[in-house]
Amino acid sequence: MKAVVVAFALAGTAHADRPVHGSAGIGGAFVAIGSRGDRLRGEAMLELKPRSRFGGLLAWRTFDQTHDGIVMAGVIFEAAAARPRLVIDLHGELGFDLDTRDPAVGGGIRTTLGVIGPLGVALDAGLYAMLDDLETSRLQLATSALVVARW
């Protein structure tokens, strides 16, 4: 019994070798708050996590024919996962609004569900603030559904 206790005490925690992983997706977005007109828009994103739960994110959010959208770059953290089928990520971003040329800051939560092979569906909810001055600054709350390729 002493040998078993010593073996457990000496054995470190096992860390799985995490390969480079991420996803790229495109889909539709629904702007619930701060739409300035139409609420249904497009969205595209790319995220990469190099051998870690942390990674980088590039996104073009809430664009359509009349709105140029917002371009964001930021960090992403894999908060939970039941790989390879389910991943829940938290993301924080900085960027700018292409329509008004105002800086933007925001973040949200994204759930990615694997469907078949490398294809999946990502559901995202985010809150973004476009910062100009007190009169023209605005908040945008958006949800999106994206078709993603995962690796």
mmCIF file of C-alpha atoms in Angstrom:
data_model
loop_
_atom_site.group_PDB
_atom_site.id
_atom_site.type_symbol
_atom_site.label_atom_id
_atom_site.label_comp_id
_atom_site.label_asym_id
_atom_site.label_seq_id
_atom_site.Cartn_x
_atom_site.Cartn_y
_atom_site.Cartn_z
ATOM 1 C CA MET A 1 0.000 0.000 0.000
ATOM 2 C CA LYS A 2 2.874 2.371 0.781
ATOM 3 C CA ALA A 3 4.304 1.756 -2.680
ATOM 4 C CA VAL A 4 1.000 2.794 -4.307
ATOM 5 C CA VAL A 5 0.833 6.006 -2.242
ATOM 6 C CA VAL A 6 4.447 6.849 -3.111
ATOM 7 C CA ALA A 7 3.803 6.138 -6.818
ATOM 8 C CA PHE A 8 0.818 8.509 -6.859
ATOM 9 C CA ALA A 9 2.770 11.169 -4.976
ATOM 10 C CA LEU A 10 5.709 10.994 -7.376
ATOM 11 C CA ALA A 11 3.660 10.810 -10.547
ATOM 12 C CA GLY A 12 3.042 14.286 -11.934
ATOM 13 C CA THR A 13 -0.060 15.364 -13.686
ATOM 14 C CA ALA A 14 -0.367 14.015 -17.187
ATOM 15 C CA HIS A 15 -0.525 16.657 -19.904
ATOM 16 C CA ALA A 16 -1.756 15.649 -23.311
ATOM 17 C CA ASP A 17 0.302 16.888 -26.221
ATOM 18 C CA ARG A 18 -1.970 19.555 -27.708
ATOM 19 C CA PRO A 19 -1.523 19.993 -31.436
ATOM 20 C CA VAL A 20 -2.075 23.279 -33.214
ATOM 21 C CA HIS A 21 -5.838 23.630 -33.560
ATOM 22 C CA GLY A 22 -8.411 26.188 -34.596
ATOM 23 C CA SER A 23 -11.257 26.919 -36.957
ATOM 24 C CA ALA A 24 -12.406 29.179 -39.782
ATOM 25 C CA GLY A 25 -16.033 29.976 -40.459
ATOM 26 C CA ILE A 26 -18.590 32.075 -42.244
ATOM 27 C CA GLY A 27 -22.279 32.577 -41.618
ATOM 28 C CA GLY A 28 -25.039 34.909 -40.564
ATOM 29 C CA ALA A 29 -25.440 37.288 -37.644
ATOM 30 C CA PHE A 30 -28.452 38.820 -35.913
ATOM 31 C CA VAL A 31 -27.822 42.259 -34.407
ATOM 32 C CA ALA A 32 -30.169 42.573 -31.406
ATOM 33 C CA ILE A 33 -28.992 45.983 -30.147
ATOM 34 C CA GLY A 34 -27.253 48.765 -32.103
ATOM 35 C CA SER A 35 -28.205 47.620 -35.585
ATOM 36 C CA ARG A 36 -28.759 51.057 -37.173
ATOM 37 C CA GLY A 37 -31.210 49.588 -39.655
ATOM 38 C CA ASP A 38 -31.321 45.983 -40.784
ATOM 39 C CA ARG A 39 -30.578 43.313 -38.206
ATOM 40 C CA LEU A 40 -29.528 40.347 -40.371
ATOM 41 C CA ARG A 41 -25.900 40.518 -41.436
ATOM 42 C CA GLY A 42 -22.906 38.369 -42.311
ATOM 43 C CA GLU A 43 -19.904 37.306 -40.255
ATOM 44 C CA ALA A 44 -16.554 35.605 -40.882
ATOM 45 C CA MET A 45 -13.838 34.532 -38.448
ATOM 46 C CA LEU A 46 -10.535 32.699 -38.114
ATOM 47 C CA GLU A 47 -9.023 31.470 -34.848
ATOM 48 C CA LEU A 48 -5.816 29.603 -34.092
ATOM 49 C CA LYS A 49 -4.564 28.047 -30.854
ATOM 50 C CA PRO A 50 -0.906 26.969 -31.070
ATOM 51 C CA ARG A 51 -0.510 24.013 -28.680
ATOM 52 C CA SER A 52 -2.438 25.761 -25.931
ATOM 53 C CA ARG A 53 -5.884 26.698 -24.664
ATOM 54 C CA PHE A 54 -5.013 30.314 -25.570
ATOM 55 C CA GLY A 55 -4.876 31.650 -29.096
ATOM 56 C CA GLY A 56 -5.592 34.470 -31.499
ATOM 57 C CA LEU A 57 -8.732 35.507 -33.345
ATOM 58 C CA LEU A 58 -9.466 37.591 -36.444
ATOM 59 C CA ALA A 59 -13.079 38.431 -37.278
ATOM 60 C CA TRP A 60 -15.131 40.533 -39.664
ATOM 61 C CA ARG A 61 -18.405 41.011 -37.856
ATOM 62 C CA THR A 62 -21.895 42.288 -38.777
ATOM 63 C CA PHE A 63 -21.369 43.266 -42.412
ATOM 64 C CA ASP A 64 -23.846 43.429 -45.299
ATOM 65 C CA GLN A 65 -24.451 45.436 -48.483
ATOM 66 C CA THR A 66 -25.106 48.703 -46.613
ATOM 67 C CA HIS A 67 -22.850 48.207 -43.569
ATOM 68 C CA ASP A 68 -19.117 47.537 -43.794
ATOM 69 C CA GLY A 69 -19.156 45.922 -40.340
ATOM 70 C CA ILE A 70 -16.461 45.838 -37.683
ATOM 71 C CA VAL A 71 -13.023 44.253 -38.010
ATOM 72 C CA MET A 72 -11.687 42.748 -34.806
ATOM 73 C CA ALA A 73 -8.532 40.985 -33.600
ATOM 74 C CA GLY A 74 -8.107 39.499 -30.176
ATOM 75 C CA VAL A 75 -7.385 36.642 -27.834
ATOM 76 C CA ILE A 76 -9.394 33.490 -27.371
ATOM 77 C CA PHE A 77 -9.437 31.066 -24.441
ATOM 78 C CA GLU A 78 -10.763 27.513 -24.573
ATOM 79 C CA ALA A 79 -12.853 27.522 -21.402
ATOM 80 C CA ALA A 80 -14.206 23.988 -21.773
ATOM 81 C CA ALA A 81 -14.049 21.168 -24.274
ATOM 82 C CA ALA A 82 -15.263 17.670 -24.919
ATOM 83 C CA ARG A 83 -13.034 17.231 -27.943
ATOM 84 C CA PRO A 84 -13.480 16.557 -30.747
ATOM 85 C CA ARG A 85 -17.208 17.342 -30.705
ATOM 86 C CA LEU A 86 -17.708 20.351 -28.413
ATOM 87 C CA VAL A 87 -15.603 23.417 -27.577
ATOM 88 C CA ILE A 88 -16.623 26.496 -25.566
ATOM 89 C CA ASP A 89 -14.422 29.562 -26.075
ATOM 90 C CA LEU A 90 -14.291 33.001 -24.469
ATOM 91 C CA HIS A 91 -12.949 35.845 -26.604
ATOM 92 C CA GLY A 92 -11.882 39.460 -26.096
ATOM 93 C CA GLU A 93 -11.262 41.738 -29.057
ATOM 94 C CA LEU A 94 -10.070 45.162 -30.221
ATOM 95 C CA GLY A 95 -10.668 46.666 -33.633
ATOM 96 C CA PHE A 96 -12.609 49.356 -35.429
ATOM 97 C CA ASP A 97 -15.958 50.059 -37.048
ATOM 98 C CA LEU A 98 -15.489 50.317 -40.821
ATOM 99 C CA ASP A 99 -18.596 52.524 -41.227
ATOM 100 C CA THR A 100 -17.713 55.274 -38.765
ATOM 101 C CA ARG A 101 -13.948 54.652 -38.379
ATOM 102 C CA ASP A 102 -14.405 54.479 -34.599
ATOM 103 C CA PRO A 103 -12.342 52.172 -32.382
ATOM 104 C CA ALA A 104 -14.201 49.140 -31.057
ATOM 105 C CA VAL A 105 -13.756 46.843 -28.075
ATOM 106 C CA GLY A 106 -15.754 43.795 -27.081
ATOM 107 C CA GLY A 107 -15.933 40.119 -26.408
ATOM 108 C CA GLY A 108 -18.191 37.173 -26.012
ATOM 109 C CA ILE A 109 -18.642 33.426 -25.870
ATOM 110 C CA ARG A 110 -18.632 30.916 -28.707
ATOM 111 C CA THR A 111 -19.744 27.302 -28.704
ATOM 112 C CA THR A 112 -18.467 25.087 -31.527
ATOM 113 C CA LEU A 113 -20.161 21.767 -32.180
ATOM 114 C CA GLY A 114 -18.608 19.221 -34.523
ATOM 115 C CA VAL A 115 -21.090 17.784 -37.012
ATOM 116 C CA ILE A 116 -19.143 15.453 -39.291
ATOM 117 C CA GLY A 117 -15.395 15.212 -39.774
ATOM 118 C CA PRO A 118 -13.823 18.683 -39.821
ATOM 119 C CA LEU A 119 -17.171 20.453 -40.373
ATOM 120 C CA GLY A 120 -19.046 22.037 -37.516
ATOM 121 C CA VAL A 121 -21.385 24.787 -36.396
ATOM 122 C CA ALA A 122 -20.307 27.707 -34.195
ATOM 123 C CA LEU A 123 -22.821 29.733 -32.194
ATOM 124 C CA ASP A 124 -21.438 33.054 -30.963
ATOM 125 C CA ALA A 125 -22.804 35.839 -28.764
ATOM 126 C CA GLY A 126 -20.876 39.072 -28.335
ATOM 127 C CA LEU A 127 -21.183 42.605 -26.999
ATOM 128 C CA TYR A 128 -19.165 45.333 -28.742
ATOM 129 C CA ALA A 129 -18.724 49.025 -27.963
ATOM 130 C CA MET A 130 -17.868 51.508 -30.699
ATOM 131 C CA LEU A 131 -16.148 54.383 -28.909
ATOM 132 C CA ASP A 132 -16.225 57.915 -30.293
ATOM 133 C CA ASP A 133 -17.644 60.537 -27.971
ATOM 134 C CA LEU A 134 -20.531 60.455 -25.522
ATOM 135 C CA GLU A 135 -23.144 61.315 -28.135
ATOM 136 C CA THR A 136 -22.142 58.921 -30.909
ATOM 137 C CA SER A 137 -20.680 55.956 -29.014
ATOM 138 C CA ARG A 138 -22.869 52.879 -29.210
ATOM 139 C CA LEU A 139 -23.212 49.288 -28.088
ATOM 140 C CA GLN A 140 -23.872 46.379 -30.395
ATOM 141 C CA LEU A 141 -25.162 43.031 -29.152
ATOM 142 C CA ALA A 142 -25.004 40.327 -31.813
ATOM 143 C CA THR A 143 -25.440 36.590 -32.092
ATOM 144 C CA SER A 144 -24.235 34.509 -34.993
ATOM 145 C CA ALA A 145 -24.357 31.022 -36.453
ATOM 146 C CA LEU A 146 -21.368 30.001 -38.565
ATOM 147 C CA VAL A 147 -20.441 26.965 -40.611
ATOM 148 C CA VAL A 148 -16.863 26.180 -39.587
ATOM 149 C CA ALA A 149 -13.973 24.046 -40.720
ATOM 150 C CA ARG A 150 -12.115 22.741 -37.649
ATOM 151 C CA TRP A 151 -8.619 21.299 -37.340
#
